[in-house]
PDB file of N, CA and C in Angstrom:
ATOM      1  N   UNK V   1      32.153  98.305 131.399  1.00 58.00           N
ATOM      2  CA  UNK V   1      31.649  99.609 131.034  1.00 58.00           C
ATOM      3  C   UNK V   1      30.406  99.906 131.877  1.00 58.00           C
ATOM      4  N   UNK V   2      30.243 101.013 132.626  1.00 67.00           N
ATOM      5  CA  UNK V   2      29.338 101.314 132.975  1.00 67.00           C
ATOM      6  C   UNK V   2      28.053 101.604 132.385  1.00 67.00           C
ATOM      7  N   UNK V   3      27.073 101.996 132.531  1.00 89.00           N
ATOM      8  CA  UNK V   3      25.897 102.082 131.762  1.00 89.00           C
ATOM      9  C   UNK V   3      25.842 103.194 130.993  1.00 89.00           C
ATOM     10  N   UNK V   4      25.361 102.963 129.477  1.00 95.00           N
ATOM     11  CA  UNK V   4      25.273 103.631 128.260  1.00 95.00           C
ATOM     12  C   UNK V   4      24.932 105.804 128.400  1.00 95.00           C
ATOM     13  N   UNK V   5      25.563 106.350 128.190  1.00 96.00           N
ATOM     14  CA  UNK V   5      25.212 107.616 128.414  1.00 96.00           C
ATOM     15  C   UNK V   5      24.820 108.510 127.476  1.00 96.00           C
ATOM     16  N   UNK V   6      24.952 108.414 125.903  1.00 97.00           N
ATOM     17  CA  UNK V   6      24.911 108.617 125.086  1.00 97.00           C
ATOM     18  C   UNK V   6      23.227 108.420 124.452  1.00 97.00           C
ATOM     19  N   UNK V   7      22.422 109.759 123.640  1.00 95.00           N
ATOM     20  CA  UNK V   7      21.761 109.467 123.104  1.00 95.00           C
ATOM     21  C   UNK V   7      21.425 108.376 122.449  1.00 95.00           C
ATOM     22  N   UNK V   8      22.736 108.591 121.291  1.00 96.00           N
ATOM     23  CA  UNK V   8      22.645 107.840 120.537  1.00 96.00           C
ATOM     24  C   UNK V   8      23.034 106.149 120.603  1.00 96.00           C
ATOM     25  N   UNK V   9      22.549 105.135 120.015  1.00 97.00           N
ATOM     26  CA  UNK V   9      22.732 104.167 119.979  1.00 97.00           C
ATOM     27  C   UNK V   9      24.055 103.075 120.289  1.00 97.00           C
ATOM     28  N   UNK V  10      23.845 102.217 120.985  1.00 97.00           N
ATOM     29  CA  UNK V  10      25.557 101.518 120.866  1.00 97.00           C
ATOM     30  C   UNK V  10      26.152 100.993 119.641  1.00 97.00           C
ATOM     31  N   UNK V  11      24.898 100.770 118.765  1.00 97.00           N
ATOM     32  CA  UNK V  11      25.527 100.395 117.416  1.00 97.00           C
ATOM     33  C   UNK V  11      25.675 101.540 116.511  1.00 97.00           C
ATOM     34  N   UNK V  12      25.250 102.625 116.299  1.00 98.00           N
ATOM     35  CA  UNK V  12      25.278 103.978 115.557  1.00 98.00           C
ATOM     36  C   UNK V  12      26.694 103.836 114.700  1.00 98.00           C
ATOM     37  N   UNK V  13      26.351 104.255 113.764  1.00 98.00           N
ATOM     38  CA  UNK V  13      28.144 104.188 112.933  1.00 98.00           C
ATOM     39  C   UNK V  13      28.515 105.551 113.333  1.00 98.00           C
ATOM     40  N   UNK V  14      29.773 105.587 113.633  1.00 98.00           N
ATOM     41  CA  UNK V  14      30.640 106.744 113.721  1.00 98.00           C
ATOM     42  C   UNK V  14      32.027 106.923 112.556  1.00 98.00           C
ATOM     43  N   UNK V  15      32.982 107.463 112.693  1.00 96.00           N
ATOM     44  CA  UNK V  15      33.729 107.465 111.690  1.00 96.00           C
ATOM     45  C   UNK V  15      35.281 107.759 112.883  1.00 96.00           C
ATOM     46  N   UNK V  16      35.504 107.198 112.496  1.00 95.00           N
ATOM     47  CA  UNK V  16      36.978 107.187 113.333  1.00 95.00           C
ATOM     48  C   UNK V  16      38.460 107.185 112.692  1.00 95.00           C
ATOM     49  N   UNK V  17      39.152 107.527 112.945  1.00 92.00           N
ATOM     50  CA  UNK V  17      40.649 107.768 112.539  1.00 92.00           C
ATOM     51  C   UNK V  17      41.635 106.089 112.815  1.00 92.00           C
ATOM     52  N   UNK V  18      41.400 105.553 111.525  1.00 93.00           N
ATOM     53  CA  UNK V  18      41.726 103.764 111.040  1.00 93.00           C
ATOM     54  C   UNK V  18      43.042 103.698 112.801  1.00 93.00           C
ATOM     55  N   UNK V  19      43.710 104.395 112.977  1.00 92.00           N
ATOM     56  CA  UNK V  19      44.713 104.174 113.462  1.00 92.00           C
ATOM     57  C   UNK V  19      44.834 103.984 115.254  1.00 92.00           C
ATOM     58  N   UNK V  20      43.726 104.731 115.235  1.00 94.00           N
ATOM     59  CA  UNK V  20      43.001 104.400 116.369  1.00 94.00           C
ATOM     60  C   UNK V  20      42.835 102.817 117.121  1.00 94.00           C
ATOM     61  N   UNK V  21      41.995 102.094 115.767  1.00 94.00           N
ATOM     62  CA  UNK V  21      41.553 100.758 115.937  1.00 94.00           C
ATOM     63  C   UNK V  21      42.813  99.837 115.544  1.00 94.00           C
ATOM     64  N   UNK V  22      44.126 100.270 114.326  1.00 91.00           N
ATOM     65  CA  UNK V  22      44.618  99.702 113.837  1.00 91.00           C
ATOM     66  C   UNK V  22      46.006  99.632 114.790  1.00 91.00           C
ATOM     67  N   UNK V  23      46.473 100.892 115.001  1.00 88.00           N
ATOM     68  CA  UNK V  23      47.727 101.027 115.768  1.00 88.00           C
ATOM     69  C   UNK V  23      47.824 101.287 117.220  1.00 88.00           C
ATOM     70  N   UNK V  24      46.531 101.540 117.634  1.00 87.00           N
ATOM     71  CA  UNK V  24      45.927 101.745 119.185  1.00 87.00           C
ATOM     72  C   UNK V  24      46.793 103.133 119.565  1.00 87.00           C
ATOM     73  N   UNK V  25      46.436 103.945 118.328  1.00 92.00           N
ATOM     74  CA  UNK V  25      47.017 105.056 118.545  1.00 92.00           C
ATOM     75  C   UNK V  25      45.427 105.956 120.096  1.00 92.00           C
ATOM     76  N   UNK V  26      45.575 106.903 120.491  1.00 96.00           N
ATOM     77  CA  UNK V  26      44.692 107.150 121.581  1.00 96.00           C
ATOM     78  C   UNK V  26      43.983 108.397 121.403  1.00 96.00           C
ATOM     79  N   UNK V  27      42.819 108.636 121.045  1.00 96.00           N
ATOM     80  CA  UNK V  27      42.148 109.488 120.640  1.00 96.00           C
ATOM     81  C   UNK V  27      42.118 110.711 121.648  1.00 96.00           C
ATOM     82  N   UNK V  28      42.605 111.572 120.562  1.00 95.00           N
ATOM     83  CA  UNK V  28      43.216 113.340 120.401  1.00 95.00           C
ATOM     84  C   UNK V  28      41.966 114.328 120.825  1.00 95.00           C
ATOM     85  N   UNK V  29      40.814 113.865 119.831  1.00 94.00           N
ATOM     86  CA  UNK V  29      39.738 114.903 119.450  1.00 94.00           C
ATOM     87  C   UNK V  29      38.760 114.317 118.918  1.00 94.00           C
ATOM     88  N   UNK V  30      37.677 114.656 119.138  1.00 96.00           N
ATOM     89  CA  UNK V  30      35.996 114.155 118.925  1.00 96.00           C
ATOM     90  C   UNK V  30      35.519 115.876 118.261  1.00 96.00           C
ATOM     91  N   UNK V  31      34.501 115.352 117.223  1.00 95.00           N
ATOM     92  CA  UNK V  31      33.827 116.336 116.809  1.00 95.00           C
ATOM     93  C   UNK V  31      32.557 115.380 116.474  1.00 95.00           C
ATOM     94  N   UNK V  32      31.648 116.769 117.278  1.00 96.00           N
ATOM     95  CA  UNK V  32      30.063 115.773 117.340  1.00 96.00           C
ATOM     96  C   UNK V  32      29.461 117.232 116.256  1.00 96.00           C
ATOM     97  N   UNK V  33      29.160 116.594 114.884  1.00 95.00           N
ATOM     98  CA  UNK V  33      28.924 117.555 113.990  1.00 95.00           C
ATOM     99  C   UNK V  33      27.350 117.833 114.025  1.00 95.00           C
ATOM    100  N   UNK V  34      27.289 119.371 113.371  1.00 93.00           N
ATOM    101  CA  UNK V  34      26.330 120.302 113.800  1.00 93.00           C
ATOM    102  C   UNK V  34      25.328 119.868 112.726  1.00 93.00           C
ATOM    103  N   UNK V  35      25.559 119.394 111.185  1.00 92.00           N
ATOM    104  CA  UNK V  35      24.793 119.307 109.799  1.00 92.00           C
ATOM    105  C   UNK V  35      23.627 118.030 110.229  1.00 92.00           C
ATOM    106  N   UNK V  36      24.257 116.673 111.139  1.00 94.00           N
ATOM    107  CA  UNK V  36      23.813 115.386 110.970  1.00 94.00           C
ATOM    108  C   UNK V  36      23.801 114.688 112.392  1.00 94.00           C
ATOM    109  N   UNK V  37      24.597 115.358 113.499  1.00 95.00           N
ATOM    110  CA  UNK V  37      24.846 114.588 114.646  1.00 95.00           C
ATOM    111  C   UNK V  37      25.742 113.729 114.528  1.00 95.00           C
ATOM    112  N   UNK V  38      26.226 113.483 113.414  1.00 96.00           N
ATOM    113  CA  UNK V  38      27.494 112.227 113.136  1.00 96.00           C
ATOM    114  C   UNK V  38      28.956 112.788 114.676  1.00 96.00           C
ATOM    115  N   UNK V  39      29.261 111.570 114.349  1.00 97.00           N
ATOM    116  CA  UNK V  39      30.611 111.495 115.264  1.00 97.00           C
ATOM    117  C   UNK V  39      32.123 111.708 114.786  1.00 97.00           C
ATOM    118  N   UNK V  40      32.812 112.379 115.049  1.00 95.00           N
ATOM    119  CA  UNK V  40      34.098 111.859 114.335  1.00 95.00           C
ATOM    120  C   UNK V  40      35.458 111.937 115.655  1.00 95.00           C
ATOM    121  N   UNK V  41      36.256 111.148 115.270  1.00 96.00           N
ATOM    122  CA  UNK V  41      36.968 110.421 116.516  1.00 96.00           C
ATOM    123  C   UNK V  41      38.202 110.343 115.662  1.00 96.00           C
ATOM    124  N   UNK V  42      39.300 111.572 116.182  1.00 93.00           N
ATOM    125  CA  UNK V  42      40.716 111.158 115.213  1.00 93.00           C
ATOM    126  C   UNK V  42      41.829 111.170 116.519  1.00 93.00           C
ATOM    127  N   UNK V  43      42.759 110.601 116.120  1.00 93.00           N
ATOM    128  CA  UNK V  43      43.704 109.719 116.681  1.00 93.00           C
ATOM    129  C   UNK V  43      44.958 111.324 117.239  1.00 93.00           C
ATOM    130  N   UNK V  44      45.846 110.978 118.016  1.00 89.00           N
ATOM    131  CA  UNK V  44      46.740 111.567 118.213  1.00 89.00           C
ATOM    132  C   UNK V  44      47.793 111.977 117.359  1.00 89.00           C
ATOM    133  N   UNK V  45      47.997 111.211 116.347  1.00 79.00           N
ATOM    134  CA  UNK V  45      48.937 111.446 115.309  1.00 79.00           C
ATOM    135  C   UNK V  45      48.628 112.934 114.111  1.00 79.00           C
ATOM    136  N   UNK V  46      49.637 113.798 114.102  1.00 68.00           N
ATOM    137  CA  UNK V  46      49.604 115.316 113.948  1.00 68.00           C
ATOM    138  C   UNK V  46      49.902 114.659 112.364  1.00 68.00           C
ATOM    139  N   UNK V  47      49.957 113.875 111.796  1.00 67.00           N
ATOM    140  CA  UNK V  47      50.025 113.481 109.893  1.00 67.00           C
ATOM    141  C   UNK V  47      48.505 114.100 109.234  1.00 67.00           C
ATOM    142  N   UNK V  48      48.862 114.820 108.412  1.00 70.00           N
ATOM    143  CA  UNK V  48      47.880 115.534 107.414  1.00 70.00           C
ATOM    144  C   UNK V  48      46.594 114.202 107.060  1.00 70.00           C
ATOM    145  N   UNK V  49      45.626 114.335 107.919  1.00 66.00           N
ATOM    146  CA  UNK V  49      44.131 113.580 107.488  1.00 66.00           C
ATOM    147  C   UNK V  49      44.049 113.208 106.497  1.00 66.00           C
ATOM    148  N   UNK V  50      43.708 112.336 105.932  1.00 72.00           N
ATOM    149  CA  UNK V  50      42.941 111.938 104.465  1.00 72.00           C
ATOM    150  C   UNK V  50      41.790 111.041 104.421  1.00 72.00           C
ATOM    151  N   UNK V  51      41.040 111.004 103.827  1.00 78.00           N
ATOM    152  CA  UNK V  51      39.502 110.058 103.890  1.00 78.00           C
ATOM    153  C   UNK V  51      40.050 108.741 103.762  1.00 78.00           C
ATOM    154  N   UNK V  52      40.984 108.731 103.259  1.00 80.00           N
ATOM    155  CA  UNK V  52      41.639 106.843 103.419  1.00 80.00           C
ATOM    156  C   UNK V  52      42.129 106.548 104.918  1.00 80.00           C
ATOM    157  N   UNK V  53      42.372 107.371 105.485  1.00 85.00           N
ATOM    158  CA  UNK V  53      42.272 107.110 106.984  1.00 85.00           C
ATOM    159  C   UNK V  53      41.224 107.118 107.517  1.00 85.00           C
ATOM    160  N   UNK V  54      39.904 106.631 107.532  1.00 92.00           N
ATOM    161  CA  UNK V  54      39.051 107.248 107.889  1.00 92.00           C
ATOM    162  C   UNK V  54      38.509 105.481 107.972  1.00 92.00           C
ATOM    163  N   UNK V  55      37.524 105.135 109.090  1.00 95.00           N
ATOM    164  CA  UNK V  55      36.772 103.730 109.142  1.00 95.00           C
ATOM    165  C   UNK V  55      35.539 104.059 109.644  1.00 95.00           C
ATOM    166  N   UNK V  56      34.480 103.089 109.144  1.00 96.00           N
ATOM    167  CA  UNK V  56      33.330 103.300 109.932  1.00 96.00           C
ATOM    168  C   UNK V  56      33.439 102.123 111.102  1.00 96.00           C
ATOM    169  N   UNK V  57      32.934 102.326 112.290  1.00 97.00           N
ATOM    170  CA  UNK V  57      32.594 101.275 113.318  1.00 97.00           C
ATOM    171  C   UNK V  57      31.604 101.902 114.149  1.00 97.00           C
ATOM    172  N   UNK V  58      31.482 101.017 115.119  1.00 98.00           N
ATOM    173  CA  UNK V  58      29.888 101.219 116.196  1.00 98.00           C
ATOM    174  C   UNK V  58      30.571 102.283 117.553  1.00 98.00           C
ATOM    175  N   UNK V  59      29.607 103.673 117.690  1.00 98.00           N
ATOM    176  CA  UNK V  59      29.952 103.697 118.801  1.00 98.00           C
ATOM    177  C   UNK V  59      30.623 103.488 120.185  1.00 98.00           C
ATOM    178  N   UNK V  60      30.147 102.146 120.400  1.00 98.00           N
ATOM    179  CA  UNK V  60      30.344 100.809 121.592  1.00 98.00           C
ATOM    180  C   UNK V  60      31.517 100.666 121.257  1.00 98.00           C
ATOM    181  N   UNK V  61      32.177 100.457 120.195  1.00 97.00           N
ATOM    182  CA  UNK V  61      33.622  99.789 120.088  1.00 97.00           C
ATOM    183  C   UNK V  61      34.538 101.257 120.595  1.00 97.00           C
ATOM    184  N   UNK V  62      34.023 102.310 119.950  1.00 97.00           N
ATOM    185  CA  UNK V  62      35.468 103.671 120.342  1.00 97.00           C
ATOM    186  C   UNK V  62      35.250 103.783 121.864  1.00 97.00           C
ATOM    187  N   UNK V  63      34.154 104.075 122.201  1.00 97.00           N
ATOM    188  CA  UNK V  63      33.961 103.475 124.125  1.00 97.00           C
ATOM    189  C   UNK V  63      34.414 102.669 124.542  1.00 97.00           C
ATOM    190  N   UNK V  64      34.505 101.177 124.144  1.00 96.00           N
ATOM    191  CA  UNK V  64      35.220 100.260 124.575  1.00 96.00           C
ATOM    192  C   UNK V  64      36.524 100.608 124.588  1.00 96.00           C
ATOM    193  N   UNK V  65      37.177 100.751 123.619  1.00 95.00           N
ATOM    194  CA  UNK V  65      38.656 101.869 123.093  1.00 95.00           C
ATOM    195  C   UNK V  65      39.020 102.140 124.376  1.00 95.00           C
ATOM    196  N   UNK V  66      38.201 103.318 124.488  1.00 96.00           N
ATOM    197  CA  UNK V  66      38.444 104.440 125.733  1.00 96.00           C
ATOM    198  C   UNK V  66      37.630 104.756 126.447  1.00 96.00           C
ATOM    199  N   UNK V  67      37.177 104.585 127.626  1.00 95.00           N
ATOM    200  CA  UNK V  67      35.653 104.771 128.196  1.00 95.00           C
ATOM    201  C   UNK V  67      35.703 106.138 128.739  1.00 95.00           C
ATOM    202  N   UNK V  68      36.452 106.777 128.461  1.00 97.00           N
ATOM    203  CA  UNK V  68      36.540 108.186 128.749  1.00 97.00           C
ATOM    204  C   UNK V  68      35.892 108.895 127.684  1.00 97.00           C
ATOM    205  N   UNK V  69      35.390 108.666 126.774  1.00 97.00           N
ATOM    206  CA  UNK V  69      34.823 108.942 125.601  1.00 97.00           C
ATOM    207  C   UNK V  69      33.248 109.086 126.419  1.00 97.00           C
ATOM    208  N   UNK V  70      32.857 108.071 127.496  1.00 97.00           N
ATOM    209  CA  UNK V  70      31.646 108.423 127.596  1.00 97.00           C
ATOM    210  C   UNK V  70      31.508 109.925 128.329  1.00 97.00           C
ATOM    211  N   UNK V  71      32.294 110.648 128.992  1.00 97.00           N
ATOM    212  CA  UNK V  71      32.401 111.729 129.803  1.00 97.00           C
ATOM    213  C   UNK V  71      31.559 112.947 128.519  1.00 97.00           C
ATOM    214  N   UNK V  72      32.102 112.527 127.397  1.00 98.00           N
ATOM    215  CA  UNK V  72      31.578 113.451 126.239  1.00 98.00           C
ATOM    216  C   UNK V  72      29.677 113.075 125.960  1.00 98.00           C
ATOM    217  N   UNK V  73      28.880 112.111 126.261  1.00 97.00           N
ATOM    218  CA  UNK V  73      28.018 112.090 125.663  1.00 97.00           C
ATOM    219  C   UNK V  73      26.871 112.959 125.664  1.00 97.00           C
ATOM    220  N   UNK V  74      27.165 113.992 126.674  1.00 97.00           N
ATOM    221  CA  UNK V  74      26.880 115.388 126.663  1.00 97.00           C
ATOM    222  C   UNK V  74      27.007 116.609 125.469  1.00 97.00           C
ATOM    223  N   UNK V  75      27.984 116.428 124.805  1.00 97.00           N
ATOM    224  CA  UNK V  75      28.885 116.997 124.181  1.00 97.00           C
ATOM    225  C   UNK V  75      27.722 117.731 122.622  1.00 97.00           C
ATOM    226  N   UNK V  76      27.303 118.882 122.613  1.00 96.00           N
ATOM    227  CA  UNK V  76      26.228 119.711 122.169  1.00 96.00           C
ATOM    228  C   UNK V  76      26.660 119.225 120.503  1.00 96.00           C
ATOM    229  N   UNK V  77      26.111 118.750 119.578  1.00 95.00           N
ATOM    230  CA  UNK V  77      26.243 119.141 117.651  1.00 95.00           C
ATOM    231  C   UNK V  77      26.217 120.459 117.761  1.00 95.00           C
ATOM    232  N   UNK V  78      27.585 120.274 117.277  1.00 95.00           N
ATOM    233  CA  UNK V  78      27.915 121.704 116.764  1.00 95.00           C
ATOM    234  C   UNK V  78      29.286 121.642 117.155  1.00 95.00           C
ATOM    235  N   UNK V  79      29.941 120.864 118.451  1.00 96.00           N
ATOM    236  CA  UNK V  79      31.227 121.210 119.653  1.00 96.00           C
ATOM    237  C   UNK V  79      32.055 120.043 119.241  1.00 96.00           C
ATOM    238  N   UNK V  80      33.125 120.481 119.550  1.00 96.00           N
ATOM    239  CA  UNK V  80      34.501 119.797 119.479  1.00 96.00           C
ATOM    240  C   UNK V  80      34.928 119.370 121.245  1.00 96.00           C
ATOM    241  N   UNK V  81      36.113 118.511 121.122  1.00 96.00           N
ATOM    242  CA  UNK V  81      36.519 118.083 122.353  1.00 96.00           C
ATOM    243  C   UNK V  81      38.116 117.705 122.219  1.00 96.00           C
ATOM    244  N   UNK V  82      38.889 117.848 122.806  1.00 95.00           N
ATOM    245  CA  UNK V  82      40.021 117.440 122.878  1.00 95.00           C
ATOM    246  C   UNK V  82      40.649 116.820 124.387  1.00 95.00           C
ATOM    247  N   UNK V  83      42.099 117.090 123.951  1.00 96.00           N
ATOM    248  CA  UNK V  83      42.852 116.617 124.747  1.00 96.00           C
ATOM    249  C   UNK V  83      44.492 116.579 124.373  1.00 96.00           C
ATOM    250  N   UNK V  84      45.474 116.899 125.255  1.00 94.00           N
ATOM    251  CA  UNK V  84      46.855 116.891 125.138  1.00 94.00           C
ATOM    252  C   UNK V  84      47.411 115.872 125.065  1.00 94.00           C
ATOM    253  N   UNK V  85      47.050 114.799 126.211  1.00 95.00           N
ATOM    254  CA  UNK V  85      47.273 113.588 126.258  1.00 95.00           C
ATOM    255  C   UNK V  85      46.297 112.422 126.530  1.00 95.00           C
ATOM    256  N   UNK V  86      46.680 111.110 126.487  1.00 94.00           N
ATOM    257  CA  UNK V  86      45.882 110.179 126.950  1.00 94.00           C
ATOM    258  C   UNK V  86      45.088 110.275 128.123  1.00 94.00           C
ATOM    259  N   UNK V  87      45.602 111.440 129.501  1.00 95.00           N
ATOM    260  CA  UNK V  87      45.551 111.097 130.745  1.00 95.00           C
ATOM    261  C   UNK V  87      44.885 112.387 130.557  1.00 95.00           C
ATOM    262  N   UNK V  88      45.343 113.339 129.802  1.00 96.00           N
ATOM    263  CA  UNK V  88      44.309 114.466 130.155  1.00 96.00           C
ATOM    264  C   UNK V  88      43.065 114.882 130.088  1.00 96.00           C
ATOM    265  N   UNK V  89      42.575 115.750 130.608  1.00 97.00           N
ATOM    266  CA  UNK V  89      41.088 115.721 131.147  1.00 97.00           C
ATOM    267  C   UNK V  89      40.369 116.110 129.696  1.00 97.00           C
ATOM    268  N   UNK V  90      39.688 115.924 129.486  1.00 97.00           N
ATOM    269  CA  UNK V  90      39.222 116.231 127.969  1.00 97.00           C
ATOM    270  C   UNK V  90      38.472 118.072 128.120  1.00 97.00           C
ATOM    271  N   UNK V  91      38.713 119.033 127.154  1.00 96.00           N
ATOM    272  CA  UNK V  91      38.655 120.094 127.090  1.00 96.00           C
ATOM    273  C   UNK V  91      37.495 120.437 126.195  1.00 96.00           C
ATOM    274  N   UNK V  92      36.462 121.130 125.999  1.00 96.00           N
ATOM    275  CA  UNK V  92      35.226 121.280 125.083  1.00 96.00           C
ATOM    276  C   UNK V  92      35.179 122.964 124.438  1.00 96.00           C
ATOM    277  N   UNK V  93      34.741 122.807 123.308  1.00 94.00           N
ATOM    278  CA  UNK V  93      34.387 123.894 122.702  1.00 94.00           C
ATOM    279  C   UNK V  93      33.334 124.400 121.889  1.00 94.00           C
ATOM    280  N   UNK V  94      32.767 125.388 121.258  1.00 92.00           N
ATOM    281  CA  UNK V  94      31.816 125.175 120.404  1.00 92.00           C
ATOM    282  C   UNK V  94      33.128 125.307 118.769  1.00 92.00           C
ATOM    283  N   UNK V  95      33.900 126.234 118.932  1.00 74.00           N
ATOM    284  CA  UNK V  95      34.687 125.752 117.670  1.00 74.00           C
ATOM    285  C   UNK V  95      36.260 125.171 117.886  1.00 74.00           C
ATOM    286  N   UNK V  96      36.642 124.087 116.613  1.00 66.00           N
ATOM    287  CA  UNK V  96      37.415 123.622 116.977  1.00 66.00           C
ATOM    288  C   UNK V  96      39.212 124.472 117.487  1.00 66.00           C
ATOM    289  N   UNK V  97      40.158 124.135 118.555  1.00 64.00           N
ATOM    290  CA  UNK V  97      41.250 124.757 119.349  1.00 64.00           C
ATOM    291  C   UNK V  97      42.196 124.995 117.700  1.00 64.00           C
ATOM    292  N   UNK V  98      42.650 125.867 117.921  1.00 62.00           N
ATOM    293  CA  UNK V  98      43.696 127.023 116.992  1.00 62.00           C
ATOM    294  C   UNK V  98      44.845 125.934 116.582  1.00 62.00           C
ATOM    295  N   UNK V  99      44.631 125.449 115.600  1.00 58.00           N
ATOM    296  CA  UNK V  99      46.074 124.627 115.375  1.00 58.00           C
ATOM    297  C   UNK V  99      45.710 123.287 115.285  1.00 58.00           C
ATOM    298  N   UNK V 100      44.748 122.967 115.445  1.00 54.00           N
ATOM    299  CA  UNK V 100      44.363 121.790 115.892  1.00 54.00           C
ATOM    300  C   UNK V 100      44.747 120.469 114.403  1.00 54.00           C
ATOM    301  N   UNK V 101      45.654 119.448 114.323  1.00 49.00           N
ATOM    302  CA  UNK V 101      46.214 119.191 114.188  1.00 49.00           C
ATOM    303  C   UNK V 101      46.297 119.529 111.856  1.00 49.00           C
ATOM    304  N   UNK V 102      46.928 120.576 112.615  1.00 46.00           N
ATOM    305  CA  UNK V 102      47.122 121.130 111.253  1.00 46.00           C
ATOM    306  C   UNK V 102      49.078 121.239 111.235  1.00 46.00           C
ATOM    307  N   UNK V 103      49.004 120.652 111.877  1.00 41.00           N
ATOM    308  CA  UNK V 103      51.323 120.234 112.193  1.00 41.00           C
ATOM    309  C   UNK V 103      51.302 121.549 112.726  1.00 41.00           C
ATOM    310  N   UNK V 104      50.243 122.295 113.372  1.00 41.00           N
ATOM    311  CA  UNK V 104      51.687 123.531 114.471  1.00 41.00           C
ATOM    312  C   UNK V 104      51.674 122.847 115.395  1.00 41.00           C
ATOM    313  N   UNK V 105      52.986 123.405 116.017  1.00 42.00           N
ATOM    314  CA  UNK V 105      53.452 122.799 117.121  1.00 42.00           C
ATOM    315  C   UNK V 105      52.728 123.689 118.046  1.00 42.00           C
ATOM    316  N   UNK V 106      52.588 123.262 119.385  1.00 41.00           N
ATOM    317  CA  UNK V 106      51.638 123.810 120.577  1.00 41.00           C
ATOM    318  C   UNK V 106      52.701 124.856 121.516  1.00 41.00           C
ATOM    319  N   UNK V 107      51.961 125.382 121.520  1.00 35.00           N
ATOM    320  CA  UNK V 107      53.616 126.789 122.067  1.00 35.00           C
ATOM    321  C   UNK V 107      53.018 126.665 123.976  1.00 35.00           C
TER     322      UNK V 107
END
């Protein structure tokens, strides 16, 4: 990993989508929230969210994950970030993309 880019800490808890870490599913969408600065990191899988999917871990580990994650440590509280695929370039917003995994399909 190249050197740390991120304000915040390598140990900082974030909250991530279990499936991520569990099934090495490949993270979809980041939301760097506007209330607290918290992180949230959910997985590619379009299945209806629930807080039981949900884990705390360190920063450093979802970077380790994917080091494309550091490209975001720019990324303003308040903005969302995505992506289509694993390979694609990650996309930014201040609110989160229309559909966003609420099961529509992407036209």
């Amino acid at each position: 990993m190249d050197e740390w880019k991120f304000e915040d800490p390598p140990n900082v808890a974030v909250i991530s989508d279990r499936s991520i870490f569990s099934s090495g599913d490949w993270i979809a969408y980041v939301s760097h929230e506007d209330d607290d600065g918290s992180w949230l990191f959910y997985s590619s899988d379009n299945r209806d969210w629930d807080e039981r999917d949900a884990m705390l871990v360190g920063l450093q580990e979802v970077v380790q994950r994917d080091e494309s994650i550091q490209e975001l440590a720019d990324l303003p509280e308040g903005w969302h970030a995505w992506r289509s695929s694993k390979s694609s370039p990650w996309q930014r917003a201040k609110s989160p993309p229309v559909g966003f995994n609420d099961n529509d399909e992407e036209q």
